[in-house]
XYZ file of C-alpha atoms in Angstrom:
311
model
C 0.000 0.000 0.000
C 1.261 3.466 -0.920
C 2.468 5.531 2.061
C 1.459 9.192 1.986
C 3.536 12.002 3.507
C 2.431 15.638 3.863
C 5.069 18.357 4.152
C 3.653 21.611 5.608
C 5.595 24.857 6.030
C 5.806 28.590 5.351
C 8.961 30.227 4.003
C 9.755 33.763 2.880
C 13.456 33.576 1.995
C 13.203 29.974 0.802
C 15.543 28.596 3.470
C 12.945 26.503 5.278
C 11.758 25.235 1.896
C 15.325 24.077 1.199
C 15.368 22.316 4.583
C 12.120 20.517 3.848
C 13.280 19.560 0.352
C 16.500 18.110 1.766
C 14.685 16.086 4.410
C 12.052 14.721 2.039
C 14.413 13.954 -0.864
C 15.139 10.387 0.339
C 11.399 9.829 0.878
C 10.614 10.930 -2.687
C 13.105 8.368 -4.001
C 11.153 5.483 -2.432
C 8.775 3.640 -4.758
C 6.106 3.105 -2.132
C 6.010 6.664 -0.770
C 4.107 9.686 -2.094
C 5.151 13.113 -0.764
C 2.824 16.116 -1.002
C 3.811 19.684 -0.118
C 1.585 22.369 1.334
C 3.049 25.874 1.578
C 0.576 27.673 3.836
C -0.567 31.125 2.742
C -1.954 33.905 4.965
C -4.757 35.989 3.451
C -2.675 39.090 4.167
C 0.814 38.538 2.789
C 3.953 39.291 4.782
C 6.632 41.154 2.792
C 10.127 39.936 2.092
C 12.494 41.630 2.427
C 10.820 43.322 5.360
C 10.489 47.047 5.889
C 11.349 48.258 9.376
C 7.871 49.187 10.570
C 6.163 46.245 8.838
C 8.524 43.870 10.605
C 7.854 45.294 14.055
C 4.151 45.672 13.293
C 3.705 41.893 13.406
C 5.270 41.768 16.870
C 2.109 42.285 19.003
C 0.079 39.569 17.273
C 3.006 37.136 17.085
C 3.899 37.477 20.745
C 0.296 37.462 21.980
C -0.423 34.421 19.749
C -3.227 35.952 17.693
C -3.511 33.864 14.489
C -4.053 35.494 11.090
C -6.730 34.449 8.612
C -5.426 31.836 6.177
C -6.111 30.903 2.571
C -7.865 27.566 2.071
C -5.697 24.809 0.524
C -6.500 23.574 -2.971
C -7.933 20.313 -1.620
C -9.567 19.424 1.675
C -7.389 17.959 4.413
C -8.912 15.299 6.647
C -7.671 13.187 9.573
C -6.177 9.897 8.434
C -5.255 11.155 4.945
C -1.517 10.741 5.578
C 0.832 8.277 7.250
C 3.317 10.987 8.252
C 3.264 14.794 8.462
C 6.436 16.891 8.463
C 5.786 20.342 9.917
C 8.315 23.132 9.371
C 8.161 26.269 11.480
C 9.972 29.525 12.275
C 10.378 31.637 15.391
C 9.076 35.220 15.366
C 9.739 37.310 18.476
C 10.318 34.174 20.613
C 6.992 32.697 19.499
C 5.711 30.552 16.641
C 5.563 32.466 13.341
C 2.150 33.883 12.514
C 1.595 31.879 9.274
C 2.151 28.548 11.054
C 0.105 29.755 14.018
C -2.682 30.557 11.564
C -2.506 27.102 9.994
C -2.547 25.303 13.342
C -5.619 27.302 14.354
C -7.434 26.657 11.070
C -9.872 23.907 10.160
C -7.238 22.289 7.953
C -5.030 21.523 10.960
C -7.382 18.682 11.865
C -5.345 16.641 9.381
C -2.818 16.177 12.207
C -5.234 14.126 14.323
C -3.897 10.652 15.004
C -0.887 11.094 12.696
C 2.852 10.844 13.457
C 4.466 14.290 13.148
C 8.086 15.367 12.700
C 8.884 19.002 13.547
C 11.591 20.966 11.702
C 12.811 24.390 12.843
C 15.420 26.658 11.255
C 16.171 29.622 13.494
C 18.772 31.891 15.057
C 19.173 30.362 18.516
C 16.311 31.103 20.951
C 13.686 28.526 20.031
C 12.607 26.948 23.327
C 9.409 28.954 23.935
C 8.244 28.566 20.338
C 8.849 24.824 20.661
C 6.674 24.574 23.768
C 3.981 26.548 21.965
C 3.928 24.510 18.757
C 4.293 21.213 20.629
C 1.203 21.950 22.702
C -0.761 23.035 19.623
C 0.134 19.881 17.667
C -0.573 17.564 20.566
C -3.815 19.424 21.265
C -4.876 18.620 17.704
C -4.115 14.944 18.241
C -0.808 14.842 16.376
C 1.763 12.352 17.734
C 5.176 14.027 17.663
C 7.932 11.510 16.944
C 10.813 13.941 16.394
C 12.017 17.519 16.545
C 14.929 18.700 14.394
C 16.439 22.159 14.961
C 18.968 23.851 12.688
C 20.736 26.913 14.109
C 22.092 29.869 12.104
C 25.787 29.626 11.307
C 28.355 31.791 13.037
C 28.674 33.024 16.619
C 25.649 34.592 18.313
C 27.394 37.975 18.375
C 27.604 37.934 14.571
C 24.000 36.839 14.046
C 22.821 39.921 15.951
C 23.838 41.759 12.765
C 23.643 39.198 9.981
C 20.077 38.019 10.688
C 18.433 41.511 10.735
C 20.397 42.541 7.634
C 19.142 39.428 5.857
C 15.541 40.205 6.838
C 15.721 43.824 5.681
C 17.860 43.411 2.537
C 17.127 39.862 1.387
C 20.890 39.210 1.189
C 22.604 36.600 3.321
C 26.053 38.131 2.921
C 26.073 41.892 3.548
C 29.207 42.378 5.679
C 32.145 40.496 4.065
C 33.979 39.981 7.359
C 31.033 38.177 8.976
C 29.627 34.719 8.172
C 26.591 34.508 5.919
C 23.209 34.690 7.616
C 20.995 31.672 8.071
C 21.645 27.955 8.327
C 24.698 26.602 6.545
C 24.240 24.563 3.367
C 26.042 21.663 5.049
C 23.507 21.580 7.871
C 20.655 21.687 5.371
C 22.169 18.798 3.404
C 22.539 16.790 6.634
C 18.743 16.594 6.857
C 18.877 13.894 4.190
C 20.168 11.552 6.902
C 17.009 12.242 8.904
C 14.934 11.604 5.773
C 16.653 8.278 5.188
C 15.884 7.136 8.734
C 12.297 8.243 8.369
C 12.036 6.353 5.084
C 13.218 3.115 6.668
C 10.784 3.503 9.574
C 7.938 4.425 7.230
C 8.461 1.386 5.001
C 8.667 -0.954 8.000
C 5.635 0.601 9.669
C 7.757 1.556 12.689
C 7.157 5.317 12.854
C 5.570 5.043 16.296
C 8.773 3.573 17.717
C 11.113 5.783 15.667
C 12.141 8.339 18.284
C 13.938 10.668 15.906
C 15.309 12.882 18.657
C 17.271 9.876 19.918
C 18.308 8.518 16.545
C 19.428 11.685 14.814
C 22.893 13.104 15.293
C 21.643 16.295 13.660
C 19.492 17.339 16.638
C 21.540 19.989 18.482
C 22.086 20.053 22.206
C 19.844 22.509 24.002
C 22.082 25.404 24.974
C 21.556 26.354 28.607
C 23.203 29.736 28.105
C 20.153 31.011 26.184
C 17.601 29.993 28.809
C 17.865 33.130 30.947
C 18.007 35.632 28.038
C 14.900 34.011 26.568
C 13.080 34.190 29.897
C 14.074 37.862 30.155
C 12.829 38.456 26.612
C 9.429 37.003 27.463
C 9.113 39.407 30.398
C 10.268 42.359 28.300
C 8.031 41.618 25.298
C 4.684 41.140 27.045
C 4.005 44.753 28.177
C 5.116 46.206 24.829
C 2.965 43.774 22.833
C -0.045 44.465 25.037
C 0.446 48.238 24.889
C 0.818 48.199 21.091
C -2.432 46.241 20.720
C -4.279 48.636 23.010
C -2.895 51.679 21.185
C -3.943 50.206 17.845
C -7.512 49.802 19.039
C -7.697 53.539 19.676
C -6.095 54.377 16.329
C -3.939 52.053 14.266
C -1.268 54.699 13.737
C -0.629 54.810 17.481
C 0.927 51.362 17.264
C 3.986 52.677 15.424
C 5.367 54.929 18.206
C 4.912 52.096 20.678
C 6.650 49.648 18.363
C 9.494 52.137 17.865
C 9.920 52.371 21.639
C 9.880 48.583 21.790
C 12.682 48.470 19.218
C 14.763 50.897 21.298
C 14.235 48.789 24.428
C 15.148 45.675 22.439
C 18.305 47.347 21.120
C 19.316 48.278 24.676
C 18.614 44.730 25.842
C 20.781 43.228 23.112
C 23.687 45.479 24.081
C 23.356 45.284 27.874
C 20.781 42.880 29.295
C 21.437 39.842 27.107
C 25.189 39.748 27.902
C 24.316 40.218 31.578
C 21.841 37.325 31.399
C 24.492 35.147 29.774
C 26.901 35.846 32.644
C 24.245 35.208 35.293
C 23.193 32.036 33.474
C 26.796 30.797 33.508
C 26.951 31.334 37.275
C 23.653 29.503 37.783
C 24.859 26.546 35.740
C 28.026 26.362 37.806
C 26.188 26.286 41.132
C 22.956 24.541 40.116
C 24.221 22.240 37.409
C 21.926 19.352 38.376
C 18.681 21.318 38.159
C 19.684 23.092 34.953
C 20.691 19.760 33.423
C 17.319 18.219 34.302
C 15.519 21.138 32.690
C 17.590 20.858 29.515
C 16.902 17.130 29.388
C 13.171 17.841 29.522
C 13.503 20.010 26.417
C 14.697 16.960 24.476
C 11.489 15.089 25.311
C 8.753 16.144 22.891
C 6.466 13.324 23.953
C 5.387 14.550 27.399
C 3.107 17.567 27.219
C 3.610 20.165 29.894
C 7.157 19.213 30.865
C 9.682 22.024 30.669
C 7.127 24.465 29.365
C 6.485 26.495 32.470
């Protein structure tokens, strides 16, 4: 019997599309496997490259998890239509990107019910909160997560503070010659074929339920404890600004822009001062509370137990 695989994602620059293509290439080479691709589409398009104010104008809805209206796929999606679903997602402002949030809150997301799901994320470095969010959404829809693959942008974090925004606003991965290119390296993207090969073997043998990809794949990165505290700080910093921008927009939409500009200035200050401070404090905490921090990081590797590590 033909095995059916659905690949669902949203990509502006094309990078996540390349990741999904690399992962599914071995599956497409199998005679008994049919791979379909669904690129989700919001009713209101998001620009790429971004303009400054348009980029920060999606911040309130992204952080407060307010899904956008989505276009309806060409054909109806129903539970049980597929043997495996591969779900690609991004991180926007420490939360799940709005297009994928919109899909997972749409009627079409019911296709996940009762189906094994592999999650794929290509991001800068702070992905933990978005992972908790998307994990809970998928499991709430009845999807059975069997793996979570994360690819991190190349280069040191200090360089990506510049390279990632320049990529978003110019559409060019290499703007400053002395710094590494933005985004995930081509080698890391190619390595996803190994994950696809393992999935193909499990799919053909009917062993997806026992194929714990997070344990089998060498490509799954270690959760970096040094980003835990900065991400927690970011969540505290973002909430009042997102709430204030939404409230200002209800009075008059143009009032959102001054608030979002102030948010940008606070974010800029945090990147220069608070994030390095959080990294130092986090290092001290790991030195003195290594056992507790290690247990928390271990929980992040377990996508099968809802509610663990997500507080």
